[in-house]
mmCIF file of C-alpha atoms in Angstrom:
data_model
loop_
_atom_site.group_PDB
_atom_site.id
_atom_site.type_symbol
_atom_site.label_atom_id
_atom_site.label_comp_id
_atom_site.label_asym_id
_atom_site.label_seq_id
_atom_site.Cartn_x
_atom_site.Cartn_y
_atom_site.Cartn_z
ATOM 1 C CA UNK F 1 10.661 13.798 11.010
ATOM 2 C CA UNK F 2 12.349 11.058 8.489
ATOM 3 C CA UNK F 3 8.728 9.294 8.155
ATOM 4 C CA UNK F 4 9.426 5.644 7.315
ATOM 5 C CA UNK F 5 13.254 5.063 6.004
ATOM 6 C CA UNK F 6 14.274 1.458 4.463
ATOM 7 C CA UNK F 7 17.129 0.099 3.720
ATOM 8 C CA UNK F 8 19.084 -0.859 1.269
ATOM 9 C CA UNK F 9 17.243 0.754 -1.747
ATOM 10 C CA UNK F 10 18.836 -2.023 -3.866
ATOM 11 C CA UNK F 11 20.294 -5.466 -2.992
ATOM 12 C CA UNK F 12 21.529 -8.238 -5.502
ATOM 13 C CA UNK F 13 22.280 -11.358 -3.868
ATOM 14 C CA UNK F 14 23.068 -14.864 -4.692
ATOM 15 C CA UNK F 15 20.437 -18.135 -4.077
ATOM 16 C CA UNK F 16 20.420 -19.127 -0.586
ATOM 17 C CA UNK F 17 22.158 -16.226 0.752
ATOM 18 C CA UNK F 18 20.634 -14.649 3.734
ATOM 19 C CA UNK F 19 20.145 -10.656 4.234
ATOM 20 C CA UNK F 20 18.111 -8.176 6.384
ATOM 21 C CA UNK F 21 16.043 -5.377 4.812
ATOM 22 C CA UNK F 22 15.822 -2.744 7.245
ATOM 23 C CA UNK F 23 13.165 -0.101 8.080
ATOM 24 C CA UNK F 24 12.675 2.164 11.192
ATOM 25 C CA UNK F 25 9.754 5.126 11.787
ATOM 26 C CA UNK F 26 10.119 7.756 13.772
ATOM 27 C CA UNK F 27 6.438 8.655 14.289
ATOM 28 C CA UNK F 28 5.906 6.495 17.217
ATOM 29 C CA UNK F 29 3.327 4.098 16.012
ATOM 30 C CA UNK F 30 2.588 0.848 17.106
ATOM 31 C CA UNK F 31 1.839 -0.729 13.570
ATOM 32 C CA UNK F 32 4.304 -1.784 11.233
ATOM 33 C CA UNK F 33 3.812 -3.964 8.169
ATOM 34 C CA UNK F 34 5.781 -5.383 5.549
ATOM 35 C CA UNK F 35 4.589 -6.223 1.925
ATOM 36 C CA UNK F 36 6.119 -6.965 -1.591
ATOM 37 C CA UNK F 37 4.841 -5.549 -4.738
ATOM 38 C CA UNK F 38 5.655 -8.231 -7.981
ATOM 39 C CA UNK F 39 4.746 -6.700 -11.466
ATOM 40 C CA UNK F 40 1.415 -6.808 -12.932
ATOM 41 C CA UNK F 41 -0.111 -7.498 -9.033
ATOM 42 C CA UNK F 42 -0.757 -5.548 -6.323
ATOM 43 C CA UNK F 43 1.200 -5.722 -2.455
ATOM 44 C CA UNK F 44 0.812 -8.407 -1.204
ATOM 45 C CA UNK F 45 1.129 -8.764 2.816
ATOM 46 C CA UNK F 46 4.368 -10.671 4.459
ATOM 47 C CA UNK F 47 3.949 -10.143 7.800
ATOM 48 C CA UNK F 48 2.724 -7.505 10.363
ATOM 49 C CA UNK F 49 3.610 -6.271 13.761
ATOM 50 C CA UNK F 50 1.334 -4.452 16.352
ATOM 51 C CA UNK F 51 3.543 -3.670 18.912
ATOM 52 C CA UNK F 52 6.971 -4.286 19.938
ATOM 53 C CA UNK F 53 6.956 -8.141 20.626
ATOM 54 C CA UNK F 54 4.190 -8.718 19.088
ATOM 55 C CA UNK F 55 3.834 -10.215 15.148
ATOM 56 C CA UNK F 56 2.032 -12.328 12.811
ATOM 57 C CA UNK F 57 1.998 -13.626 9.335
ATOM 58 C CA UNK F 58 0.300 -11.987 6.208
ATOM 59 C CA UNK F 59 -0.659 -13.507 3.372
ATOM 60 C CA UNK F 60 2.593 -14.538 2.427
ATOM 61 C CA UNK F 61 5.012 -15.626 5.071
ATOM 62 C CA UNK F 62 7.045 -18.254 4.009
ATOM 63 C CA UNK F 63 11.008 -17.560 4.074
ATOM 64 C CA UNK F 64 10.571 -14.494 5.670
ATOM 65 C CA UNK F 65 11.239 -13.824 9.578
ATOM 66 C CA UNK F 66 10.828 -10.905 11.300
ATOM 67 C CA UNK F 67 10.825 -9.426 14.626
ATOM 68 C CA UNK F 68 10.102 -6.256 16.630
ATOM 69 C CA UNK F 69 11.954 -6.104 19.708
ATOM 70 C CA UNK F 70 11.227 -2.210 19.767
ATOM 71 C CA UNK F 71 8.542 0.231 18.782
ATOM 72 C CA UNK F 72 10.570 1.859 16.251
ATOM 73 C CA UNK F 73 12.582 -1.106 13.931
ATOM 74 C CA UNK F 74 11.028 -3.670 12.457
ATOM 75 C CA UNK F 75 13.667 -5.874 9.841
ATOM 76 C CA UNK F 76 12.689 -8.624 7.655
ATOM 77 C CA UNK F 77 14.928 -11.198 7.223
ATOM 78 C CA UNK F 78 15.449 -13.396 3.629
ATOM 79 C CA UNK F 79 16.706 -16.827 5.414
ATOM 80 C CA UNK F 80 18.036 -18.417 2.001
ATOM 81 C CA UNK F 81 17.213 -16.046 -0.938
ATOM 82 C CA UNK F 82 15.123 -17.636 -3.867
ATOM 83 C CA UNK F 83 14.710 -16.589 -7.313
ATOM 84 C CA UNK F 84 10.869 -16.430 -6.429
ATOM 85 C CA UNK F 85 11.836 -13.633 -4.039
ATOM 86 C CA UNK F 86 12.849 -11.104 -6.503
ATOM 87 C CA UNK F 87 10.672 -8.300 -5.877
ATOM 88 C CA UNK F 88 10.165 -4.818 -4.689
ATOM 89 C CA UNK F 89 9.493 -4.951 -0.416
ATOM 90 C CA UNK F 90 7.462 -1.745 0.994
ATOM 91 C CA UNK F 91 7.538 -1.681 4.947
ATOM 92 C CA UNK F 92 4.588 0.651 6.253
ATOM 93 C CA UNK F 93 3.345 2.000 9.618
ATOM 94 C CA UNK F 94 0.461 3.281 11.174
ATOM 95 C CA UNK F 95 -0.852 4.124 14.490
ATOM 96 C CA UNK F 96 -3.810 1.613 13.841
ATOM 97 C CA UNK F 97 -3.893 -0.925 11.128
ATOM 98 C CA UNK F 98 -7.376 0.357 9.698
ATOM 99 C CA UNK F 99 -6.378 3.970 8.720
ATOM 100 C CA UNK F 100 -3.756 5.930 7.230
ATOM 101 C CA UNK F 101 -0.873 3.649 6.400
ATOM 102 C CA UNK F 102 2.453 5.631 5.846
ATOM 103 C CA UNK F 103 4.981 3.847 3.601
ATOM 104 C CA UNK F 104 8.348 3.312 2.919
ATOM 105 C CA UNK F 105 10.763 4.626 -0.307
ATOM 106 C CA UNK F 106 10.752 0.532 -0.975
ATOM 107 C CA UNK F 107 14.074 -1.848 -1.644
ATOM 108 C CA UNK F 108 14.338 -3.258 -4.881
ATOM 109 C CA UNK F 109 15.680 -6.910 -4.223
ATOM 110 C CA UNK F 110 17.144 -9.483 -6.864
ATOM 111 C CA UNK F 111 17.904 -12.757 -6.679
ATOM 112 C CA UNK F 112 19.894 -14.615 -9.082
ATOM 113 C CA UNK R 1 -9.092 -7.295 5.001
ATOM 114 C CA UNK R 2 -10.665 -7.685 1.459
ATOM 115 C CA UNK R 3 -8.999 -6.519 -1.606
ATOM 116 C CA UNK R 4 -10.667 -3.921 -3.646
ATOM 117 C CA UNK R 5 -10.756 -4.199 -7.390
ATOM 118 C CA UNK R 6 -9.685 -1.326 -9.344
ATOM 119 C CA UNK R 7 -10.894 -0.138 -12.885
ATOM 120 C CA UNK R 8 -9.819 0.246 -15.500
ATOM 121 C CA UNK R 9 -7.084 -0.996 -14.947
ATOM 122 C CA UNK R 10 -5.557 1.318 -17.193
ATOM 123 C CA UNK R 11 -6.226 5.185 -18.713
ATOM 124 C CA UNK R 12 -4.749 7.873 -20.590
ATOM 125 C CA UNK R 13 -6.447 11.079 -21.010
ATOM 126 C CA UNK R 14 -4.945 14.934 -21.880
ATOM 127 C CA UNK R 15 -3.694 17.190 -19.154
ATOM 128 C CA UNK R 16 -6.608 19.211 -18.209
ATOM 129 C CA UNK R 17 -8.892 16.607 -18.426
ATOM 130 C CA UNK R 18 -10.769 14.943 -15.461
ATOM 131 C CA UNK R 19 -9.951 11.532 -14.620
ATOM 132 C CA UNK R 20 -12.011 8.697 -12.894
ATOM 133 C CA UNK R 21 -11.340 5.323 -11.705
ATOM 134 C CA UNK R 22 -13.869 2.686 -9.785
ATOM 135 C CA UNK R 23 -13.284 0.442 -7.114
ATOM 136 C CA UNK R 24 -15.589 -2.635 -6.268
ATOM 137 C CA UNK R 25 -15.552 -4.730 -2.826
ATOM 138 C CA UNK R 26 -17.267 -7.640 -1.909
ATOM 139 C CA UNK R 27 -17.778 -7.778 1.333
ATOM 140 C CA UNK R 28 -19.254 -4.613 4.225
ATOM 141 C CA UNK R 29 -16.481 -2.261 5.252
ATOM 142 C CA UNK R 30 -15.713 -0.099 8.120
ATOM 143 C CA UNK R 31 -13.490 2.610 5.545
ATOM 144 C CA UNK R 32 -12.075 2.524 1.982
ATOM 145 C CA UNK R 33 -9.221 4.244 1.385
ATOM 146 C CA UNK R 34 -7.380 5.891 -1.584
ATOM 147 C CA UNK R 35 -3.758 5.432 -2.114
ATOM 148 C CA UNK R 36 -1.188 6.343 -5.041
ATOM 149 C CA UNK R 37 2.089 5.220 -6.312
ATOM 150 C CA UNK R 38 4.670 7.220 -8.490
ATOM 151 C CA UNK R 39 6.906 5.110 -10.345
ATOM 152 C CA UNK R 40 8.965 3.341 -8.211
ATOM 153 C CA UNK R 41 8.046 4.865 -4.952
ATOM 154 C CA UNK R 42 6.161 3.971 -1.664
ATOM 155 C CA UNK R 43 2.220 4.358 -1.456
ATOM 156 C CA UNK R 44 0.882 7.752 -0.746
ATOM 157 C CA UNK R 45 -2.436 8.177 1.066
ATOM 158 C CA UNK R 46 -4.949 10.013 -0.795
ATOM 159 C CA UNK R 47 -8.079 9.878 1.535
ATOM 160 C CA UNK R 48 -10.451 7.811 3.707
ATOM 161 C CA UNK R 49 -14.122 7.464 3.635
ATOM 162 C CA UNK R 50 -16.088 6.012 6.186
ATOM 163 C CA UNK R 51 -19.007 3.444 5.621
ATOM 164 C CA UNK R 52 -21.261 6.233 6.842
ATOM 165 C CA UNK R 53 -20.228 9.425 4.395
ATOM 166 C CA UNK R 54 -21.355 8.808 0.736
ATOM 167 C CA UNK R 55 -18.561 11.717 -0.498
ATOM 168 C CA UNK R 56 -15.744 13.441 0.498
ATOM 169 C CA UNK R 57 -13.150 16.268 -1.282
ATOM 170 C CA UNK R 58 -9.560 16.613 -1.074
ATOM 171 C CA UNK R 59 -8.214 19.415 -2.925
ATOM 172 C CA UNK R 60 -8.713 18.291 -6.671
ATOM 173 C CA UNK R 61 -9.909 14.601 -5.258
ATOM 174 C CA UNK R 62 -13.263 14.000 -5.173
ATOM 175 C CA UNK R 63 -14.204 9.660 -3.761
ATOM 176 C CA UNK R 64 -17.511 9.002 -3.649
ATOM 177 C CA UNK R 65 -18.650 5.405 -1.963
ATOM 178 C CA UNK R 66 -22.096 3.522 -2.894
ATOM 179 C CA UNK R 67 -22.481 1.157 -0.232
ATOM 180 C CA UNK R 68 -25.286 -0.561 -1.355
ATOM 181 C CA UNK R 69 -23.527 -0.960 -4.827
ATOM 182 C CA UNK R 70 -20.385 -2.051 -2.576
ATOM 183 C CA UNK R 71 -17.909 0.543 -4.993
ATOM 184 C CA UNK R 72 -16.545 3.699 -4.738
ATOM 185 C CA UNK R 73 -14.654 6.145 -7.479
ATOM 186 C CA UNK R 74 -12.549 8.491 -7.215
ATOM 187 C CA UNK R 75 -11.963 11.812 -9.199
ATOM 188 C CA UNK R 76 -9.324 13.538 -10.623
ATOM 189 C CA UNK R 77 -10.250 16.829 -11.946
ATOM 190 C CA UNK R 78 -7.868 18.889 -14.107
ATOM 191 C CA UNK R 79 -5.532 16.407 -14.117
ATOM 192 C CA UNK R 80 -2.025 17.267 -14.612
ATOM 193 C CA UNK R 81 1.239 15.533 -15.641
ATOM 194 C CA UNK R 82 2.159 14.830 -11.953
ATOM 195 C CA UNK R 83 -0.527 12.514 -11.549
ATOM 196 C CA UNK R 84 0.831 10.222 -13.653
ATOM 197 C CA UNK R 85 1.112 7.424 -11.233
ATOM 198 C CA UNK R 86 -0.955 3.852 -9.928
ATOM 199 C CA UNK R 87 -3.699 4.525 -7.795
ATOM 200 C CA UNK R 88 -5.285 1.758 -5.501
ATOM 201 C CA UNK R 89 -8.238 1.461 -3.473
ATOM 202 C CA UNK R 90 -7.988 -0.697 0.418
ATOM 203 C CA UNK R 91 -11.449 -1.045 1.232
ATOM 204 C CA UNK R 92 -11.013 -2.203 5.144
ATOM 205 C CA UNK R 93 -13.722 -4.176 7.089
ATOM 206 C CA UNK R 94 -12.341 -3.073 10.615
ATOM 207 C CA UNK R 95 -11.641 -5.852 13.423
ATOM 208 C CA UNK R 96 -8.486 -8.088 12.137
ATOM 209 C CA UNK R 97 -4.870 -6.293 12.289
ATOM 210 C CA UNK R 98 -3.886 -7.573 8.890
ATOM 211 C CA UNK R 99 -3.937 -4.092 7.884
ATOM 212 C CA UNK R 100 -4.925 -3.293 4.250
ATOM 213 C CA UNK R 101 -4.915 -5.032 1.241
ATOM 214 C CA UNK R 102 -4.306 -4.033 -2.505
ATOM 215 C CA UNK R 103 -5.549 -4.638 -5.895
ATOM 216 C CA UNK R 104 -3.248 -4.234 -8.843
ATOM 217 C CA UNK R 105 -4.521 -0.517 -9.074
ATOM 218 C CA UNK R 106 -5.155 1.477 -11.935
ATOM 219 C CA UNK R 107 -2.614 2.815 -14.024
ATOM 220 C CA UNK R 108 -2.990 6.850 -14.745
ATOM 221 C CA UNK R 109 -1.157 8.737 -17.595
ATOM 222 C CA UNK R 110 -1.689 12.091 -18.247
ATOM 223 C CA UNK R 111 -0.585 13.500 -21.552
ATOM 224 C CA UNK R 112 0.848 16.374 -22.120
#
């Protein structure tokens, strides 16, 4: 049982390039979330998934996309990388988003 | 969600020595959990209390949660080097599936 795995652990990339930051549970639940964690504040939400198919937008959304297309994956995609987006991005899941959130090792992300 | 506010925001004390942080909410909950970080890892969950217990132990944990004063605490006793680490509170007001939401946490060091 590999919990919540993420990938890369570290990523440089240019302005405007595009990546995916990947993360997959193997605990079967329907709840996935992803947030990023900027120094000196705490996570903030990007966006949220409760089920495959099935997402929304957290508190900070814009010039992320994601999808879910199964129970299991849930990537977040960086359409044109900003300097702003430099950050540290936790994905978590839960069976239910009120209780016991299980989180990822995190991916350290800079943009230059 | 609401976001809890931790305090202090930061504390050193000697290994041995009990440790206690506050969180205050604004707003009724359905649960508050506990959550902590080690330095440049993924959230751990600590423990939950429900709106209807007033205390509950985990090992050398101890959260307490006053309602009416809309706060809880939580307790480290005979703290140890290993607990060096952030530690957040998610107070959670049950219905929306925005999941949890964090507070810049209080930073722990324990001395040797």
């Amino acid at each position: 049982n590999a919990g919540v795995t993420q990938t890369p652990k570290f990523q440089v990339l240019k302005t405007g390039q595009s990546m995916t930051l990947q993360c997959a549970q193997d605990m079967n639940h329907e709840y996935m979330s992803w947030y990023r964690q900027d120094p000196g504040m705490g996570l903030r939400l990007i966006h949220y998934s409760v089920g495959a198919g099935i997402t929304d937008q957290g508190e900070v959304p814009n010039g992320y996309n994601v999808s879910r297309s199964t129970t299991e994956d849930f990537p977040l995609r960086l359409l044109s990388a900003a300097p702003s987006q430099t950050s540290v991005y936790f994905c978590a899941s839960s069976y239910h988003p009120n209780y016991e959130q299980y989180f990822g090792p995190g991916t350290r992300l800079t943009v230059t | 969600s609401q976001q809890g506010e931790e305090d202090p925001q930061a504390l050193s004390i000697q290994e041995g020595e009990n440790a206690t942080m506050n969180c205050s909410y604004k707003t009724s909950i359905n649960n508050l959990q506990w959550y902590r970080q080690n330095s440049g890892r993924g959230l751990v969950h600590l423990i939950l209390i429900r709106s209807n217990e007033r205390e509950k132990h985990s090992g050398r944990l101890r959260v307490t949660l006053d309602t009416s004063k809309k706060s809880s605490s939580l307790l480290i006793t005979a703290s140890r080097a290993a607990d060096t680490a952030s530690y957040f509170c998610a107070p959670h007001s049950g219905g929306g599936a925005d999941g949890l939401t964090f507070g810049k946490g209080t930073h722990l060091i324990i001395q040797p």
